[in-house]
Amino acid sequence: MSQVRVRFAPSPTGFFHIGSARTALFNWLYARHTGGVFVLRVEDTDQARNSEEFLDLIYDSLTWLGMTWDEGPKIGGNYGPYRQSERGDIYKAYLAKLTAAGRTYEKDGAVWFKLLGERSEVYDDHRKKTVTKVANTPAVIEDQIRGRVERVEDEDFVIVRSDGNPVFHLVNVVDDIAMKITHVIRGEDHLSNTSKHVELFKAFGAPVPVYAHIPLILKQNGPGKMSKRDQGALIEDYRKRGYLPEALVNFLSLLGWNPGGDREKMPIEEIIRLFDLPAVNQSNARFDDKKLAHMNMVYLLEQPADRFVNLARAQLERAQATAALAADPGYFRDVMLLSQPKIKTLEELPPYTAYFFTENFAVDAKVREKVLAKGEPKARLVELAETLATTDFSSDTAIEEAIKALAARTSLGFGDYQSVARLAVSGTNVGPSLTGMFRVLGRERVLARIARFLPTA
RNA sequence: GUCCCCAUCGUCUAGCCCGGUUAGGACACCACCCUUUCACGGUGGGCACCGGGGUUCGAAUCCCCGUGGGGACGCCA
């Protein structure tokens, strides 16, 4: 058996979304699993709807997700060009073969593919018009995921538009032949197109590739498949929000496939090793952003300090958190590492860390009311300020011991000091450990904030 | 309407092919524990074989029908 050749064939008519990314991923995984070739082919035959920006987005997104292509735009290959808009001559040559074989005819200025078989006129209830049906024999699709599927293609169809541009069905098949594609892995929405494609492969006298129609991803809320217009559908969005590409890839790999057993979080090498077509599910999967967020958290938690700080900086740049970016690098690093074990996604970082970088931080009114309502907040703050004035701020434990000693003297608990101190110093009731927060902020800032807060308590 | 695909917790799924399990895991949810807030983590809990017929000693698992969900039916891809 010759080398596996698969292709991802997006059309640059819209934003790159979850469904496309998953199709690309399954193709890429299969190529890597089998030691085959992953071809990127741009299906830009719809001149009216194509755009270069969308095309760049496809390149960028694939690269970001780590799906490098072996042949395709930018890098070339032996079967190029890889943009269909540049392959006009090839389509003409193939079309000529079809015409020579008597398998085409013109109607309304367009070129149609002629099916073989007896013809009859039938009224189509759905389209509200009379159509010509052809008594054709069923096309047989041996699908790697669905098994044997039979479908009759019983109407001629357009392969070249009246404006001279070839249609998807033609170029798709021609390119799969010309690029020697062995396996076609695509969404199940193409399953009913496959009979058209099989007819074309036969008309060209070319071998039909192995098909694998993967289940669709359904939108999280409401009925139907996920589209680029749905919430959380855009890859670009996750990138902006600071999701880790490896987490997204891991999550996507599990939508419609699993390695068997209980394995979920896996390094990409492991996914490649275990991935195979027959293991792909047959039923559609509903997108779940909570599970994605969880996967992201698991990956975030294990990032080495340096990488996490770099990721955090990139995210704060996107959020234009100027105060944080202007801060001392050492201080910035301390703040981020303090926050790392606390967040699920990097997009939480700007609001989560804001008070570290400005004295002008917001105070949560509800929290303030709640915290000041009990005990003697003022007295606690005065005691704490006195203690902190002489406390060693170099380690969390030193600060912790000092506060605990204070609490012991006043017959109170650590918690009696914590909530009010946190409010005074950060304006909220959530955040990293109090002692870590104090250590990073430093004595001066902590004392100043308490002093400023005191009169209002 | 016609054709095609599918069907296990709310969600992703294991188990199905090669019938015998207290139907397993993860996310989410609830409770408790841990704790210095919030998270993380830990323990426990609730939660599923779409319905009906077969076949069989025995069906989530095999077959049929129904129902439900999804997709396609463009001079879009």
PDB file of C-alpha atoms in Angstrom, chain A residues 192-383:
ATOM      1  CA  SER A 192     -24.690  12.951   0.516  1.00  0.00           C
ATOM      2  CA  ASN A 193     -22.327  14.705  -1.887  1.00  0.00           C
ATOM      3  CA  THR A 194     -20.213  11.612  -2.050  1.00  0.00           C
ATOM      4  CA  SER A 195     -22.423   9.889  -4.586  1.00  0.00           C
ATOM      5  CA  LYS A 196     -21.759  12.780  -6.988  1.00  0.00           C
ATOM      6  CA  HIS A 197     -18.065  12.468  -6.371  1.00  0.00           C
ATOM      7  CA  VAL A 198     -18.044   8.715  -6.854  1.00  0.00           C
ATOM      8  CA  GLU A 199     -19.803   9.179 -10.201  1.00  0.00           C
ATOM      9  CA  LEU A 200     -17.125  11.655 -11.242  1.00  0.00           C
ATOM     10  CA  PHE A 201     -14.253   9.407 -10.158  1.00  0.00           C
ATOM     11  CA  LYS A 202     -15.780   6.624 -12.221  1.00  0.00           C
ATOM     12  CA  ALA A 203     -16.293   8.886 -15.218  1.00  0.00           C
ATOM     13  CA  PHE A 204     -12.615   9.848 -15.036  1.00  0.00           C
ATOM     14  CA  GLY A 205     -11.656   6.206 -14.724  1.00  0.00           C
ATOM     15  CA  ALA A 206      -9.865   7.040 -11.484  1.00  0.00           C
ATOM     16  CA  PRO A 207      -9.828   4.962  -8.315  1.00  0.00           C
ATOM     17  CA  VAL A 208     -12.220   6.165  -5.620  1.00  0.00           C
ATOM     18  CA  PRO A 209     -10.391   7.259  -2.450  1.00  0.00           C
ATOM     19  CA  VAL A 210     -11.083   5.774   0.948  1.00  0.00           C
ATOM     20  CA  TYR A 211     -13.766   7.834   2.646  1.00  0.00           C
ATOM     21  CA  ALA A 212     -14.166   8.656   6.319  1.00  0.00           C
ATOM     22  CA  HIS A 213     -17.083  10.896   7.188  1.00  0.00           C
ATOM     23  CA  ILE A 214     -16.629  12.261  10.666  1.00  0.00           C
ATOM     24  CA  PRO A 215     -19.530  13.286  12.897  1.00  0.00           C
ATOM     25  CA  LEU A 216     -20.507  16.922  13.100  1.00  0.00           C
ATOM     26  CA  ILE A 217     -20.144  19.254  16.044  1.00  0.00           C
ATOM     27  CA  LEU A 218     -23.497  20.514  17.231  1.00  0.00           C
ATOM     28  CA  LYS A 219     -23.989  23.964  18.683  1.00  0.00           C
ATOM     29  CA  GLN A 220     -23.950  24.197  22.444  1.00  0.00           C
ATOM     30  CA  ASN A 221     -27.362  25.790  22.739  1.00  0.00           C
ATOM     31  CA  GLY A 222     -30.224  25.147  20.395  1.00  0.00           C
ATOM     32  CA  PRO A 223     -30.611  22.750  17.517  1.00  0.00           C
ATOM     33  CA  GLY A 224     -28.391  22.121  14.561  1.00  0.00           C
ATOM     34  CA  LYS A 225     -24.730  21.953  13.694  1.00  0.00           C
ATOM     35  CA  MET A 226     -22.302  24.534  14.893  1.00  0.00           C
ATOM     36  CA  SER A 227     -21.622  27.307  12.433  1.00  0.00           C
ATOM     37  CA  LYS A 228     -19.213  30.196  12.393  1.00  0.00           C
ATOM     38  CA  ARG A 229     -21.961  32.449  13.596  1.00  0.00           C
ATOM     39  CA  ASP A 230     -22.439  30.585  16.870  1.00  0.00           C
ATOM     40  CA  GLN A 231     -21.089  31.586  20.263  1.00  0.00           C
ATOM     41  CA  GLY A 232     -17.650  30.182  20.880  1.00  0.00           C
ATOM     42  CA  ALA A 233     -17.255  28.908  17.332  1.00  0.00           C
ATOM     43  CA  LEU A 234     -14.252  30.911  16.226  1.00  0.00           C
ATOM     44  CA  ILE A 235     -10.713  29.664  16.681  1.00  0.00           C
ATOM     45  CA  GLU A 236      -9.499  33.238  16.571  1.00  0.00           C
ATOM     46  CA  ASP A 237     -11.603  33.940  19.600  1.00  0.00           C
ATOM     47  CA  TYR A 238      -9.877  31.303  21.725  1.00  0.00           C
ATOM     48  CA  ARG A 239      -6.538  32.603  20.645  1.00  0.00           C
ATOM     49  CA  LYS A 240      -7.466  36.103  21.711  1.00  0.00           C
ATOM     50  CA  ARG A 241      -8.784  34.847  24.994  1.00  0.00           C
ATOM     51  CA  GLY A 242      -5.497  33.185  25.771  1.00  0.00           C
ATOM     52  CA  TYR A 243      -6.516  29.565  25.476  1.00  0.00           C
ATOM     53  CA  LEU A 244      -3.571  27.245  25.078  1.00  0.00           C
ATOM     54  CA  PRO A 245      -3.480  25.685  21.610  1.00  0.00           C
ATOM     55  CA  GLU A 246      -2.466  22.318  23.009  1.00  0.00           C
ATOM     56  CA  ALA A 247      -5.500  22.352  25.317  1.00  0.00           C
ATOM     57  CA  LEU A 248      -7.805  23.237  22.452  1.00  0.00           C
ATOM     58  CA  VAL A 249      -6.318  20.517  20.275  1.00  0.00           C
ATOM     59  CA  ASN A 250      -6.638  17.957  23.034  1.00  0.00           C
ATOM     60  CA  PHE A 251     -10.251  18.958  23.612  1.00  0.00           C
ATOM     61  CA  LEU A 252     -11.051  18.900  19.894  1.00  0.00           C
ATOM     62  CA  SER A 253      -9.485  15.487  19.458  1.00  0.00           C
ATOM     63  CA  LEU A 254     -11.933  14.137  22.005  1.00  0.00           C
ATOM     64  CA  LEU A 255     -14.964  15.449  20.145  1.00  0.00           C
ATOM     65  CA  GLY A 256     -15.988  12.402  18.189  1.00  0.00           C
ATOM     66  CA  TRP A 257     -12.985  10.292  18.996  1.00  0.00           C
ATOM     67  CA  ASN A 258     -11.476   8.704  22.060  1.00  0.00           C
ATOM     68  CA  PRO A 259      -8.621   6.342  22.596  1.00  0.00           C
ATOM     69  CA  GLY A 260     -10.747   3.878  24.539  1.00  0.00           C
ATOM     70  CA  GLY A 261     -10.808   3.691  28.294  1.00  0.00           C
ATOM     71  CA  ASP A 262     -10.596   6.739  30.508  1.00  0.00           C
ATOM     72  CA  ARG A 263      -7.764   8.691  28.925  1.00  0.00           C
ATOM     73  CA  GLU A 264      -8.461  12.349  28.282  1.00  0.00           C
ATOM     74  CA  LYS A 265      -5.494  14.600  28.812  1.00  0.00           C
ATOM     75  CA  MET A 266      -2.767  13.409  26.494  1.00  0.00           C
ATOM     76  CA  PRO A 267       0.307  14.949  24.938  1.00  0.00           C
ATOM     77  CA  ILE A 268      -0.011  15.337  21.176  1.00  0.00           C
ATOM     78  CA  GLU A 269       2.474  12.541  20.516  1.00  0.00           C
ATOM     79  CA  GLU A 270       0.190  10.213  22.390  1.00  0.00           C
ATOM     80  CA  ILE A 271      -2.883  11.381  20.482  1.00  0.00           C
ATOM     81  CA  ILE A 272      -1.061  10.795  17.212  1.00  0.00           C
ATOM     82  CA  ARG A 273      -0.009   7.346  18.308  1.00  0.00           C
ATOM     83  CA  LEU A 274      -3.514   6.304  19.361  1.00  0.00           C
ATOM     84  CA  PHE A 275      -5.597   8.032  16.700  1.00  0.00           C
ATOM     85  CA  ASP A 276      -7.233   5.910  14.050  1.00  0.00           C
ATOM     86  CA  LEU A 277     -10.210   6.224  11.757  1.00  0.00           C
ATOM     87  CA  PRO A 278     -12.281   3.210  12.837  1.00  0.00           C
ATOM     88  CA  ALA A 279     -12.165   4.544  16.404  1.00  0.00           C
ATOM     89  CA  VAL A 280     -13.992   7.704  15.405  1.00  0.00           C
ATOM     90  CA  ASN A 281     -17.585   7.854  16.625  1.00  0.00           C
ATOM     91  CA  GLN A 282     -20.557   7.815  14.338  1.00  0.00           C
ATOM     92  CA  SER A 283     -22.766  10.185  16.267  1.00  0.00           C
ATOM     93  CA  ASN A 284     -22.599  13.953  16.413  1.00  0.00           C
ATOM     94  CA  ALA A 285     -21.062  15.678  19.412  1.00  0.00           C
ATOM     95  CA  ARG A 286     -22.306  18.738  21.197  1.00  0.00           C
ATOM     96  CA  PHE A 287     -19.768  21.426  21.974  1.00  0.00           C
ATOM     97  CA  ASP A 288     -19.191  22.072  25.694  1.00  0.00           C
ATOM     98  CA  ASP A 289     -17.260  25.203  26.615  1.00  0.00           C
ATOM     99  CA  LYS A 290     -17.069  24.259  30.298  1.00  0.00           C
ATOM    100  CA  LYS A 291     -15.142  21.148  29.491  1.00  0.00           C
ATOM    101  CA  LEU A 292     -12.835  23.101  27.221  1.00  0.00           C
ATOM    102  CA  ALA A 293     -12.202  25.607  30.014  1.00  0.00           C
ATOM    103  CA  HIS A 294     -11.411  22.754  32.365  1.00  0.00           C
ATOM    104  CA  MET A 295      -8.993  21.217  29.907  1.00  0.00           C
ATOM    105  CA  ASN A 296      -7.351  24.605  29.527  1.00  0.00           C
ATOM    106  CA  MET A 297      -6.977  24.948  33.287  1.00  0.00           C
ATOM    107  CA  VAL A 298      -5.309  21.577  33.560  1.00  0.00           C
ATOM    108  CA  TYR A 299      -2.776  22.624  30.936  1.00  0.00           C
ATOM    109  CA  LEU A 300      -2.302  26.070  32.483  1.00  0.00           C
ATOM    110  CA  LEU A 301      -1.564  24.579  35.876  1.00  0.00           C
ATOM    111  CA  GLU A 302       1.372  22.610  34.576  1.00  0.00           C
ATOM    112  CA  GLN A 303       3.044  25.351  32.556  1.00  0.00           C
ATOM    113  CA  PRO A 304       6.633  26.015  33.605  1.00  0.00           C
ATOM    114  CA  ALA A 305       7.030  29.421  35.290  1.00  0.00           C
ATOM    115  CA  ASP A 306       8.849  31.072  32.397  1.00  0.00           C
ATOM    116  CA  ARG A 307       6.327  30.012  29.799  1.00  0.00           C
ATOM    117  CA  PHE A 308       3.417  31.006  32.000  1.00  0.00           C
ATOM    118  CA  VAL A 309       4.849  34.460  32.534  1.00  0.00           C
ATOM    119  CA  ASN A 310       5.357  34.857  28.797  1.00  0.00           C
ATOM    120  CA  LEU A 311       1.794  33.754  28.093  1.00  0.00           C
ATOM    121  CA  ALA A 312       0.520  36.103  30.764  1.00  0.00           C
ATOM    122  CA  ARG A 313       2.419  39.020  29.282  1.00  0.00           C
ATOM    123  CA  ALA A 314       1.040  38.294  25.816  1.00  0.00           C
ATOM    124  CA  GLN A 315      -2.455  38.178  27.231  1.00  0.00           C
ATOM    125  CA  LEU A 316      -2.064  41.460  29.109  1.00  0.00           C
ATOM    126  CA  GLU A 317      -0.769  43.018  25.930  1.00  0.00           C
ATOM    127  CA  ARG A 318      -3.909  41.909  24.119  1.00  0.00           C
ATOM    128  CA  ALA A 319      -5.958  43.338  26.957  1.00  0.00           C
ATOM    129  CA  GLN A 320      -3.903  46.540  26.791  1.00  0.00           C
ATOM    130  CA  ALA A 321      -3.228  46.431  30.501  1.00  0.00           C
ATOM    131  CA  THR A 322      -0.692  49.233  30.328  1.00  0.00           C
ATOM    132  CA  ALA A 323      -0.069  49.561  34.053  1.00  0.00           C
ATOM    133  CA  ALA A 324       0.792  45.880  34.371  1.00  0.00           C
ATOM    134  CA  LEU A 325       3.022  45.964  31.306  1.00  0.00           C
ATOM    135  CA  ALA A 326       4.911  48.975  32.603  1.00  0.00           C
ATOM    136  CA  ALA A 327       5.634  47.303  35.928  1.00  0.00           C
ATOM    137  CA  ASP A 328       9.004  45.994  36.967  1.00  0.00           C
ATOM    138  CA  PRO A 329       9.554  42.605  35.261  1.00  0.00           C
ATOM    139  CA  GLY A 330      10.409  40.879  38.528  1.00  0.00           C
ATOM    140  CA  TYR A 331       7.302  42.222  40.183  1.00  0.00           C
ATOM    141  CA  PHE A 332       5.205  41.313  37.152  1.00  0.00           C
ATOM    142  CA  ARG A 333       6.532  37.789  37.302  1.00  0.00           C
ATOM    143  CA  ASP A 334       5.765  37.443  41.002  1.00  0.00           C
ATOM    144  CA  VAL A 335       2.203  38.616  40.492  1.00  0.00           C
ATOM    145  CA  MET A 336       1.585  36.236  37.603  1.00  0.00           C
ATOM    146  CA  LEU A 337       3.036  33.214  39.330  1.00  0.00           C
ATOM    147  CA  LEU A 338       0.912  33.990  42.371  1.00  0.00           C
ATOM    148  CA  SER A 339      -2.135  33.914  40.094  1.00  0.00           C
ATOM    149  CA  GLN A 340      -1.258  30.896  37.985  1.00  0.00           C
ATOM    150  CA  PRO A 341      -2.816  28.249  40.232  1.00  0.00           C
ATOM    151  CA  LYS A 342      -5.983  30.286  40.593  1.00  0.00           C
ATOM    152  CA  ILE A 343      -7.260  30.847  37.091  1.00  0.00           C
ATOM    153  CA  LYS A 344      -8.903  28.698  34.425  1.00  0.00           C
ATOM    154  CA  THR A 345      -8.089  30.843  31.409  1.00  0.00           C
ATOM    155  CA  LEU A 346      -5.590  33.612  30.796  1.00  0.00           C
ATOM    156  CA  GLU A 347      -8.343  36.075  29.985  1.00  0.00           C
ATOM    157  CA  GLU A 348      -9.122  36.180  33.714  1.00  0.00           C
ATOM    158  CA  LEU A 349      -5.693  37.635  34.401  1.00  0.00           C
ATOM    159  CA  PRO A 350      -6.227  41.356  33.718  1.00  0.00           C
ATOM    160  CA  PRO A 351      -9.103  41.812  36.162  1.00  0.00           C
ATOM    161  CA  TYR A 352      -7.650  39.270  38.561  1.00  0.00           C
ATOM    162  CA  THR A 353      -4.362  41.107  38.914  1.00  0.00           C
ATOM    163  CA  ALA A 354      -5.390  44.732  38.315  1.00  0.00           C
ATOM    164  CA  TYR A 355      -4.961  45.919  41.916  1.00  0.00           C
ATOM    165  CA  PHE A 356      -1.340  44.836  41.947  1.00  0.00           C
ATOM    166  CA  PHE A 357      -0.544  47.492  39.396  1.00  0.00           C
ATOM    167  CA  THR A 358      -2.517  50.511  40.531  1.00  0.00           C
ATOM    168  CA  GLU A 359      -3.435  52.258  43.742  1.00  0.00           C
ATOM    169  CA  ASN A 360      -6.610  53.302  42.064  1.00  0.00           C
ATOM    170  CA  PHE A 361      -8.281  49.890  42.117  1.00  0.00           C
ATOM    171  CA  ALA A 362     -12.008  49.339  42.333  1.00  0.00           C
ATOM    172  CA  VAL A 363     -13.642  48.345  45.607  1.00  0.00           C
ATOM    173  CA  ASP A 364     -16.482  45.880  45.338  1.00  0.00           C
ATOM    174  CA  ALA A 365     -19.404  47.592  47.071  1.00  0.00           C
ATOM    175  CA  LYS A 366     -21.221  44.399  48.006  1.00  0.00           C
ATOM    176  CA  VAL A 367     -18.123  42.790  49.429  1.00  0.00           C
ATOM    177  CA  ARG A 368     -17.331  45.967  51.318  1.00  0.00           C
ATOM    178  CA  GLU A 369     -20.741  46.084  52.915  1.00  0.00           C
ATOM    179  CA  LYS A 370     -20.603  42.453  53.878  1.00  0.00           C
ATOM    180  CA  VAL A 371     -17.108  42.537  55.339  1.00  0.00           C
ATOM    181  CA  LEU A 372     -17.530  45.753  57.285  1.00  0.00           C
ATOM    182  CA  ALA A 373     -20.819  44.582  58.741  1.00  0.00           C
ATOM    183  CA  LYS A 374     -19.326  42.088  61.143  1.00  0.00           C
ATOM    184  CA  GLY A 375     -16.808  42.260  63.955  1.00  0.00           C
ATOM    185  CA  GLU A 376     -14.720  45.342  64.491  1.00  0.00           C
ATOM    186  CA  PRO A 377     -13.022  45.851  61.170  1.00  0.00           C
ATOM    187  CA  LYS A 378     -11.382  49.098  62.180  1.00  0.00           C
ATOM    188  CA  ALA A 379      -9.742  47.650  65.268  1.00  0.00           C
ATOM    189  CA  ARG A 380      -8.512  44.644  63.288  1.00  0.00           C
ATOM    190  CA  LEU A 381      -6.901  46.869  60.692  1.00  0.00           C
ATOM    191  CA  VAL A 382      -5.171  49.002  63.297  1.00  0.00           C
ATOM    192  CA  GLU A 383      -3.786  45.907  65.010  1.00  0.00           C
TER     193      GLU A 383
END
